[in-house]
């Protein structure tokens, strides 16, 4: 129960940080947050640890936990690495993916479609997360899977944010379908190219992401 509550608190804090309620450099006090969410300090501490993994906060020994927004160069570099790691996953998965996993990807896409129709960004993101986790596992490379999951967690709030850009949900859905089509054909290069374009935040997507961060910081 505490773990579930910690995740809910982390999600709410993530939103408060990204919308600018907690500014860059602000100190997050465990006692005050525990009072705000009407919980003990344990789930708050766990929530802050999760945010630390995503890079949204920094834990400084003997000083506390502080909000930390990455700069544009750092954020772009992380997305570039994420895009390449997922491209490797897709290329490997094209020759290794099981029929059951392909079925699971179709099921995740179907639920994503429902979220798009409902304009449910959070619901879409949850299914999107399942979609990518399946792909990591089907690469057949445990080390690569763990590296992808680690960086995915760090970029989680920013991947969620870019889904809020106008028209992004149906565009993302179309990209998902292209990825699955390439995997079904066993075309590793096409699958890699499709997911690289899906994950990379270049051009307009990066512009929207940075504009959102700038708005939150003001």
Coordinates of C-alpha atoms in Angstrom, one line a residue:
X1 CA 0.0 0.0 0.0
X2 CA 2.8 2.4 0.9
X3 CA 4.5 1.7 -2.5
X4 CA 1.3 2.5 -4.3
X5 CA 0.8 5.7 -2.3
X6 CA 4.5 6.6 -3.0
X7 CA 3.9 6.3 -6.8
X8 CA 0.7 8.5 -6.6
X9 CA 2.7 11.1 -4.7
X10 CA 5.5 10.9 -7.2
X11 CA 3.1 11.4 -10.0
X12 CA 1.5 14.4 -8.4
X13 CA 4.9 16.0 -7.5
X14 CA 6.1 15.5 -11.0
X15 CA 3.1 17.4 -12.3
X16 CA 3.6 20.2 -9.7
X17 CA 7.2 20.5 -10.8
X18 CA 6.6 20.5 -14.5
X19 CA 3.7 23.0 -14.2
X20 CA 6.0 25.4 -12.2
X21 CA 4.4 25.1 -8.7
X22 CA 7.9 24.0 -7.5
X23 CA 10.5 26.0 -9.3
X24 CA 14.0 25.0 -10.3
X25 CA 16.2 24.9 -7.2
X26 CA 13.3 24.8 -4.8
X27 CA 13.9 22.6 -1.7
X28 CA 11.3 19.8 -1.1
X29 CA 10.9 19.3 2.6
X30 CA 9.8 15.8 3.6
X31 CA 7.9 16.9 6.7
X32 CA 5.9 19.6 4.7
X33 CA 5.2 17.2 1.9
X34 CA 4.0 14.5 4.4
X35 CA 1.6 17.0 5.9
X36 CA 0.4 18.1 2.4
X37 CA -0.4 14.5 1.3
X38 CA -1.5 13.4 4.8
X39 CA 0.9 10.5 4.9
X40 CA 4.0 9.4 6.9
X41 CA 7.4 10.5 5.7
X42 CA 8.1 7.0 4.3
X43 CA 6.0 7.2 1.1
X44 CA 7.2 10.8 0.6
X45 CA 10.8 9.6 0.8
X46 CA 10.1 6.8 -1.7
X47 CA 8.4 9.3 -4.0
X48 CA 11.4 11.6 -3.9
X49 CA 13.7 8.7 -4.7
X50 CA 11.7 7.9 -7.8
X51 CA 11.9 11.6 -8.9
X52 CA 15.6 11.5 -8.3
X53 CA 15.9 8.6 -10.8
X54 CA 14.2 10.7 -13.4
X55 CA 16.5 13.6 -12.7
X56 CA 13.7 16.0 -11.7
X57 CA 15.1 16.3 -8.2
X58 CA 18.6 16.1 -6.7
X59 CA 19.4 14.7 -3.3
X60 CA 22.3 16.5 -1.7
X61 CA 23.7 14.9 1.5
X62 CA 23.0 16.9 4.7
X63 CA 21.2 19.6 2.7
X64 CA 18.1 18.0 1.4
X65 CA 16.2 17.4 -1.9
X66 CA 16.0 20.1 -4.5
X67 CA 14.1 20.5 -7.8
X68 CA 16.4 20.2 -10.8
X69 CA 15.3 20.9 -14.4
X70 CA 17.8 19.7 -17.0
X71 CA 19.0 22.2 -19.6
X72 CA 18.2 21.8 -23.3
X73 CA 21.5 20.3 -24.2
X74 CA 21.4 17.7 -21.5
X75 CA 17.8 16.8 -22.3
X76 CA 18.5 16.5 -26.0
X77 CA 21.5 14.3 -25.4
X78 CA 19.5 11.9 -23.2
X79 CA 16.7 11.6 -25.8
X80 CA 19.4 10.9 -28.5
X81 CA 20.8 8.1 -26.5
X82 CA 17.3 6.7 -25.7
X83 CA 16.4 6.7 -29.4
X84 CA 19.5 4.8 -30.3
X85 CA 19.1 2.3 -27.4
X86 CA 15.5 1.6 -28.5
X87 CA 16.6 1.3 -32.1
X88 CA 19.0 -1.5 -31.1
X89 CA 16.1 -3.2 -29.2
X90 CA 13.9 -3.1 -32.2
X91 CA 16.6 -4.4 -34.6
X92 CA 17.3 -7.3 -32.3
X93 CA 13.6 -8.0 -31.5
X94 CA 12.7 -8.2 -35.2
X95 CA 14.4 -11.6 -35.4
X96 CA 13.6 -12.7 -31.8
X97 CA 10.1 -11.5 -30.9
X98 CA 7.6 -14.2 -30.0
X99 CA 4.1 -14.5 -31.4
X100 CA 2.7 -13.9 -27.9
X101 CA 4.7 -10.6 -27.6
X102 CA 3.4 -9.4 -31.0
X103 CA -0.1 -10.1 -29.7
X104 CA 0.7 -8.2 -26.5
X105 CA 2.0 -5.2 -28.6
X106 CA -1.3 -5.3 -30.6
X107 CA -3.3 -5.3 -27.4
X108 CA -1.3 -2.4 -26.0
X109 CA -1.9 -0.5 -29.2
X110 CA -5.6 -1.2 -29.0
X111 CA -5.7 0.3 -25.6
X112 CA -3.6 3.2 -26.8
X113 CA -6.2 3.8 -29.5
X114 CA -8.9 3.9 -26.9
X115 CA -6.9 6.5 -24.9
X116 CA -6.4 8.6 -28.1
X117 CA -10.2 8.6 -28.8
X118 CA -10.8 9.7 -25.2
X119 CA -8.0 12.3 -25.3
X120 CA -6.7 10.5 -22.2
X121 CA -3.0 11.5 -22.1
X122 CA -2.2 9.7 -18.8
X123 CA -4.0 6.5 -19.9
X124 CA -2.1 6.6 -23.2
X125 CA 1.2 7.0 -21.4
X126 CA 0.6 3.9 -19.2
X127 CA -0.1 1.8 -22.3
X128 CA 2.8 3.4 -24.1
X129 CA 5.0 2.4 -21.2
X130 CA 3.9 -1.3 -21.5
X131 CA 4.5 -1.1 -25.2
X132 CA 8.1 -0.1 -24.8
X133 CA 8.8 -2.5 -21.9
X134 CA 7.6 -5.4 -24.1
X135 CA 10.0 -4.3 -26.9
X136 CA 12.9 -4.1 -24.4
X137 CA 12.3 -7.6 -23.2
X138 CA 12.0 -9.0 -26.7
X139 CA 15.4 -7.7 -27.7
X140 CA 16.6 -10.8 -25.9
X141 CA 19.4 -8.9 -24.3
X142 CA 19.0 -8.5 -20.5
X143 CA 21.7 -5.8 -20.1
X144 CA 20.2 -3.7 -22.9
X145 CA 16.8 -4.1 -21.4
X146 CA 18.0 -2.8 -18.0
X147 CA 19.8 0.1 -19.5
X148 CA 16.7 1.1 -21.5
X149 CA 14.5 0.8 -18.4
X150 CA 16.9 3.0 -16.4
X151 CA 17.0 5.8 -19.0
X152 CA 13.2 5.4 -19.6
X153 CA 12.6 6.1 -15.9
X154 CA 14.9 9.2 -16.0
X155 CA 13.1 10.6 -19.1
X156 CA 9.6 9.5 -17.9
X157 CA 8.3 13.0 -17.0
X158 CA 9.5 14.5 -20.2
X159 CA 8.2 11.7 -22.4
X160 CA 4.8 12.2 -20.7
X161 CA 5.0 16.0 -21.2
X162 CA 5.6 15.8 -25.0
X163 CA 2.5 13.7 -25.4
X164 CA 0.5 16.8 -24.4
X165 CA 1.5 18.7 -27.5
X166 CA -1.4 19.3 -29.9
X167 CA -1.8 16.4 -32.3
X168 CA 0.9 14.3 -30.6
X169 CA -1.3 11.4 -29.4
X170 CA -2.5 10.3 -32.9
X171 CA 0.9 10.8 -34.3
X172 CA 2.5 8.7 -31.6
X173 CA -0.2 6.0 -32.3
X174 CA 0.7 5.9 -36.0
X175 CA 4.3 5.5 -35.1
X176 CA 3.5 2.6 -32.8
X177 CA 1.7 0.8 -35.6
X178 CA 4.6 1.3 -38.0
X179 CA 6.9 -0.3 -35.4
X180 CA 4.7 -3.3 -35.0
X181 CA 4.3 -3.7 -38.8
X182 CA 8.1 -3.8 -39.2
X183 CA 8.5 -6.3 -36.4
X184 CA 5.9 -8.6 -37.9
X185 CA 7.8 -8.5 -41.2
X186 CA 11.1 -9.3 -39.4
X187 CA 12.6 -6.1 -40.8
X188 CA 15.1 -5.0 -38.2
X189 CA 16.3 -1.9 -40.0
X190 CA 12.7 -0.6 -40.6
X191 CA 11.8 -1.3 -37.0
X192 CA 14.9 0.5 -35.8
X193 CA 14.2 3.5 -38.0
X194 CA 10.6 3.6 -36.9
X195 CA 11.3 3.6 -33.2
X196 CA 14.2 6.0 -33.6
X197 CA 11.9 8.6 -35.1
X198 CA 9.3 7.8 -32.5
X199 CA 11.6 8.5 -29.5
X200 CA 13.8 11.3 -30.8
X201 CA 12.7 14.8 -29.8
X202 CA 14.1 16.7 -32.7
X203 CA 12.6 19.6 -34.6
X204 CA 9.0 20.5 -33.6
X205 CA 8.7 18.0 -30.8
X206 CA 11.8 19.3 -29.1
X207 CA 10.6 22.9 -29.6
X208 CA 7.3 22.0 -27.9
X209 CA 9.0 20.2 -25.0
X210 CA 11.4 23.1 -24.3
X211 CA 8.6 25.7 -24.6
X212 CA 6.7 23.7 -21.9
X213 CA 9.7 23.6 -19.6
X214 CA 10.2 27.3 -20.1
X215 CA 6.6 28.0 -19.3
X216 CA 6.8 25.9 -16.1
X217 CA 10.0 27.8 -15.0
X218 CA 8.3 31.2 -15.4

